[in-house]
Short mmCIF file of C-alpha atoms in Angstrom, two decimals:
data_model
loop_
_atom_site.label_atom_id
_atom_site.label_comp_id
_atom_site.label_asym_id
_atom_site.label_seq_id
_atom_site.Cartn_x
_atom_site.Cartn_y
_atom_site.Cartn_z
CA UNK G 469 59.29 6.30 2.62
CA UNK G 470 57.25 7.91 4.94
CA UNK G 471 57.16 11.09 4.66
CA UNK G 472 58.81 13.22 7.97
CA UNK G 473 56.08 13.03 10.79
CA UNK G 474 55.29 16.02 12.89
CA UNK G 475 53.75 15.40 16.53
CA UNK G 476 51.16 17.50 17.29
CA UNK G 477 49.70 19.41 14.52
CA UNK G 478 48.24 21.60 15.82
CA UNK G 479 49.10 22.77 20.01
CA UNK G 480 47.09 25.00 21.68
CA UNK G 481 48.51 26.02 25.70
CA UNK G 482 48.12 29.28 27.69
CA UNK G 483 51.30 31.74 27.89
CA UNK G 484 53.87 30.84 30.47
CA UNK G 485 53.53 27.13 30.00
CA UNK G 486 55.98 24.79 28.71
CA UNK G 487 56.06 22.59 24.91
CA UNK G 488 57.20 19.92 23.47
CA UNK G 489 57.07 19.43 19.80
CA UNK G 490 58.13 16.10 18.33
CA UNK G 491 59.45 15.11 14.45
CA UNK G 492 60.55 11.74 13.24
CA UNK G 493 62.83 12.25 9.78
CA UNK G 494 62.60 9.80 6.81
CA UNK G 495 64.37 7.07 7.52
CA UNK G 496 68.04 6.96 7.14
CA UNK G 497 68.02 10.88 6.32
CA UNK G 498 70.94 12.47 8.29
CA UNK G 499 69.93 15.67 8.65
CA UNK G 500 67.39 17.73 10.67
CA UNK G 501 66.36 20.54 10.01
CA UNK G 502 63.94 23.18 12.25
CA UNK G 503 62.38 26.30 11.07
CA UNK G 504 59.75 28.92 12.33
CA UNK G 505 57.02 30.02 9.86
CA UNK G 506 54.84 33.03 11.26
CA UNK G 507 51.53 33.75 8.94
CA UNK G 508 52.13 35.48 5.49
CA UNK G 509 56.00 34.94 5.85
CA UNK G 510 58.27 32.15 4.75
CA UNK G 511 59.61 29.54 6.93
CA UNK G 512 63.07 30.81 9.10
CA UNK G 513 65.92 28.63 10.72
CA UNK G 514 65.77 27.74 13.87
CA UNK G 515 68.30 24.60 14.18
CA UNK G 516 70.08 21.99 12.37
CA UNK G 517 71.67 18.36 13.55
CA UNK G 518 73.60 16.30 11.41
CA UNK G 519 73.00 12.81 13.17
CA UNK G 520 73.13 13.44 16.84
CA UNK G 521 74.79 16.63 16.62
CA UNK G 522 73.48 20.03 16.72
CA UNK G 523 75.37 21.91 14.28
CA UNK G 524 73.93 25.43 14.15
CA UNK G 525 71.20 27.51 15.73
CA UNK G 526 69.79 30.80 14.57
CA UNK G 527 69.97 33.77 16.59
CA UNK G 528 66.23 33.35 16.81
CA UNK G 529 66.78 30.38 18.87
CA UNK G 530 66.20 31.86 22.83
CA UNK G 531 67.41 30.09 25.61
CA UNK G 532 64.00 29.71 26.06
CA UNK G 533 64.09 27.00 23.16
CA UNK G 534 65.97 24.13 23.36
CA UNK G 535 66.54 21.10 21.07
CA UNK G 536 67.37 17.51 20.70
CA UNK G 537 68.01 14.44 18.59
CA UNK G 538 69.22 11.50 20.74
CA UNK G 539 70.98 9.04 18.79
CA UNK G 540 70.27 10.74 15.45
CA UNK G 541 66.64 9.62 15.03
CA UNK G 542 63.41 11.41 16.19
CA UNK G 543 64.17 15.13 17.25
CA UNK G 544 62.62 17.45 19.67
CA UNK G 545 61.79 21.30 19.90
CA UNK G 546 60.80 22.23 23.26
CA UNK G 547 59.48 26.21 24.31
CA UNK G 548 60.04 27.12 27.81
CA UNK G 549 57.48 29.97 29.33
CA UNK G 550 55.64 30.35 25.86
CA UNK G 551 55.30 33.99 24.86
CA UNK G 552 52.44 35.58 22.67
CA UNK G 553 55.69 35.91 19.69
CA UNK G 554 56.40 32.22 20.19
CA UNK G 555 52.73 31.48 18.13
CA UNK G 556 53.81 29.98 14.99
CA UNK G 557 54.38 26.83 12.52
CA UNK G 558 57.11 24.89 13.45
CA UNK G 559 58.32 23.19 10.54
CA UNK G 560 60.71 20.25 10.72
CA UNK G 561 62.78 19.17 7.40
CA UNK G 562 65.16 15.92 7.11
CA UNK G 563 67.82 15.70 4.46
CA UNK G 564 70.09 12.82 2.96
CA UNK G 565 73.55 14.07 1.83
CA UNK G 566 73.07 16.68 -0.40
CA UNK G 567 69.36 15.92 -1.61
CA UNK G 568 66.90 18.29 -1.53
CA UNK G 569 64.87 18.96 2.25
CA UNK G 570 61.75 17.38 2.87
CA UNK G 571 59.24 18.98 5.12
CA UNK G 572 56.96 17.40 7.20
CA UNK G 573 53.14 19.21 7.73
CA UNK G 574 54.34 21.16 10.59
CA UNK G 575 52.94 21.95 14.22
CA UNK G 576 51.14 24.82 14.62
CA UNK G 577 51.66 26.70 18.15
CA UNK G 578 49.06 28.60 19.72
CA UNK G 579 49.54 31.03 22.83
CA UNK G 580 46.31 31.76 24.20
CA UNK I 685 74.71 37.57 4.85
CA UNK I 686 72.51 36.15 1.98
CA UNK I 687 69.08 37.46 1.04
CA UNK I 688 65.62 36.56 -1.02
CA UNK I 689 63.29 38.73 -2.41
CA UNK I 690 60.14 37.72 -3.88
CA UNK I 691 58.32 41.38 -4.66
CA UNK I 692 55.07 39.58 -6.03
CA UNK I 693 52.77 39.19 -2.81
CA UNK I 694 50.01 37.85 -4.74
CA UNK I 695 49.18 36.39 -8.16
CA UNK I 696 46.56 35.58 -10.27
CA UNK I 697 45.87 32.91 -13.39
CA UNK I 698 42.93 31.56 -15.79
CA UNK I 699 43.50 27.86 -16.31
CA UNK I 700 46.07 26.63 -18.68
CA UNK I 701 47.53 30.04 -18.55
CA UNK I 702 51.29 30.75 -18.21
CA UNK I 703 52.25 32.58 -14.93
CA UNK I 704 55.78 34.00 -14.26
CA UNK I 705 57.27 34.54 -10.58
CA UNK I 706 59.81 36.48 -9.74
CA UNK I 707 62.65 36.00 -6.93
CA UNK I 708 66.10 37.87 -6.75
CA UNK I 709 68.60 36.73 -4.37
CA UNK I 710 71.66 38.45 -2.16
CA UNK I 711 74.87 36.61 -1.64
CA UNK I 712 78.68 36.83 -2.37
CA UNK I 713 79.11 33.24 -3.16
CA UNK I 714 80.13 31.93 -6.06
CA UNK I 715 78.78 28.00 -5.77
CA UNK I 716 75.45 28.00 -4.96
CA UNK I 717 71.89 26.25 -4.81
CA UNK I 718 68.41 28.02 -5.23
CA UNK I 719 65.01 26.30 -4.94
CA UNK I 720 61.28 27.25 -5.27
CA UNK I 721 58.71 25.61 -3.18
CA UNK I 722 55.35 25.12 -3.05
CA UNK I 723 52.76 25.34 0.33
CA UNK I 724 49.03 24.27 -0.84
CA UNK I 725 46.74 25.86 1.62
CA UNK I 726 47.11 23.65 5.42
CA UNK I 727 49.28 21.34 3.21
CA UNK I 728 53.43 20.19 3.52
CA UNK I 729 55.95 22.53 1.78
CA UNK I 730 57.06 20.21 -1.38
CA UNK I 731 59.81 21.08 -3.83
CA UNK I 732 58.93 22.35 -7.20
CA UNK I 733 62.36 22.87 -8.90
CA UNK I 734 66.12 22.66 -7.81
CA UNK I 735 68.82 25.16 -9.65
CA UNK I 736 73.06 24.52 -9.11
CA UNK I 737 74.36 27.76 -9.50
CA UNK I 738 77.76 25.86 -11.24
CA UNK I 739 75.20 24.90 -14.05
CA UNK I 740 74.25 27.13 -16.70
CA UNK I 741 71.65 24.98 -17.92
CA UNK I 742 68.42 26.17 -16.64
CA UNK I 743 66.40 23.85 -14.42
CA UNK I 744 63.08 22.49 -15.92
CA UNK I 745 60.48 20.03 -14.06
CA UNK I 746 57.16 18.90 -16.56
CA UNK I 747 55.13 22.12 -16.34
CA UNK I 748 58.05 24.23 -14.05
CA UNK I 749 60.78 25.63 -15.57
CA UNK I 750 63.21 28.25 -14.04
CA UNK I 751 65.45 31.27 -15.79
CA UNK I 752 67.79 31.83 -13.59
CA UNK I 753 70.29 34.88 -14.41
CA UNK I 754 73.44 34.62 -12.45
CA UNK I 755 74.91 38.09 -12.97
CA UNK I 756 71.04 39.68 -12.44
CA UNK I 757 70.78 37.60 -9.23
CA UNK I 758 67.55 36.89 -10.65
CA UNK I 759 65.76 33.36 -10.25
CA UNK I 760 61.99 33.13 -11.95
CA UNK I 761 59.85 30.23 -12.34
CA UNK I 762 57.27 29.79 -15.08
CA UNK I 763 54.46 27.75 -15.02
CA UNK I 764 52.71 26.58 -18.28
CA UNK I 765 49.59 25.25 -18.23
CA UNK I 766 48.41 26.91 -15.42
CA UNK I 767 46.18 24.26 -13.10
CA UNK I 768 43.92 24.55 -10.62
CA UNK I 769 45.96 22.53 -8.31
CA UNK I 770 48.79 24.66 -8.60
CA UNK I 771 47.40 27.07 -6.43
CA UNK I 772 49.53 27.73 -3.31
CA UNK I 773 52.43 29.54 -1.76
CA UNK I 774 55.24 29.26 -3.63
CA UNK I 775 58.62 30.37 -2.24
CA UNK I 776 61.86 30.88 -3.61
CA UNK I 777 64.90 29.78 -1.39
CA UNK I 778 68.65 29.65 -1.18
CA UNK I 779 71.56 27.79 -0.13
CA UNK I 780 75.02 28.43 0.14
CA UNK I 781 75.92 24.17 0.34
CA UNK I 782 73.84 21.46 -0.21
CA UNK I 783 73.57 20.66 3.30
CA UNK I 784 72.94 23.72 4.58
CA UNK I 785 69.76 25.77 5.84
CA UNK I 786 67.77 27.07 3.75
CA UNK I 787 66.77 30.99 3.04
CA UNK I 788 63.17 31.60 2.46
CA UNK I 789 62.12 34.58 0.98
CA UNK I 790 58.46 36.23 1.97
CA UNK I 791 56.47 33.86 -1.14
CA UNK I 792 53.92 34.62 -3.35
CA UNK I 793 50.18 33.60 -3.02
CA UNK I 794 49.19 32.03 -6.26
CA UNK I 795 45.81 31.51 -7.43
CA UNK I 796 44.33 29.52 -10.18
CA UNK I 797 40.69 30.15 -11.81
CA UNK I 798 38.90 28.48 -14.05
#
């Protein structure tokens, strides 16, 4: 048990341009879990995939966003034409049945 | 649609201590699951203490213990023996299933003197 990985930690990129964020879950956890945590607040839901599938998205979730999690492994969180609002931590989470989330360290986004 | 309040932005400790947070909750479920994290400064969210709203029992982990209040909507965790290390953000958070998202409320910044 590895712990879940988040790829960067920390992303810095100039407004307009496009991310990519990247988490890999424990192994064998089924579910994926994305949230937003802006400074002083706690974290919010973005999206959630149980294996491949993405279950639910938050209303927070633009079309600018967009995520994946190809054959129910790795997941990614991309941001199209970063905004100044878009600077956050994006926290990823994996979860086995009904066991308690674990949360990986997070990226933290950057919008110069 | 559920909500979690944690009205104590900041608090403060001396060592071995006991501290008290508070969080209250919103939600018309009966079946339920509440949590309380903890964020150490640039460090991973890690769970402190699980609560299943079916049990009446409350939840207790070494130092952490809740008192959880069902009718109140009320959900507090007490820490004995306040350490040093147990400064951080600690957040109180909801579930309406097991494998569902969780609800965050806005946490409270914890600090621990010696």
């Amino acid at each position: 048990d590895t712990g879940v990985s988040q790829d960067p930690r920390h992303k810095i990129t100039k407004r307009g341009q496009n991310v990519t964020f990247r988490c890999d879950p424990i192994s064998e956890h089924n579910r994926l879990y994305w949230y937003r945590q802006t400074l002083g607040q706690g974290p919010e839901f973005l999206t959630y995939f149980q294996n491949e599938a993405q279950l639910e998205k938050s209303r927070l979730l633009s079309d600018r966003f967009s995520a994946e999690r190809p054959k129910g492994s790795f997941s990614t969180l991309e941001i199209q034409r970063t905004e100044q609002g878009d600077s956050a931590m994006y926290l990823c989470a994996s979860q086995l049945e009904d066991q308690p989330q674990h949360f990986g360290d997070g990226t933290r986004l950057s919008i110069l | 649609a559920q909500t979690v309040t944690q009205s104590q932005p900041e608090m403060s400790v001396q060592e071995a201590e006991t501290v008290t947070l508070s969080c209250t909750y919103d939600t018309s479920e009966n079946n339920y699951y509440l949590f309380w994290y903890k964020q150490p400064p640039s460090r991973q969210m890690i769970l402190v203490i699980r609560q299943e709203a079916y049990k009446q029992q409350n939840a207790t982990e070494n130092r952490f213990s809740v008192n959880f209040q069902k009718a109140a909507k009320s959900f507090s965790l007490k820490i004995s023996d306040s350490q040093l290390g147990d400064t951080a953000m600690y957040f109180c958070a909801f579930a309406n299933q097991a494998g569902t998202a969780l609800i965050f409320g806005k946490g409270t910044t914890l600090s621990v003197s010696s």
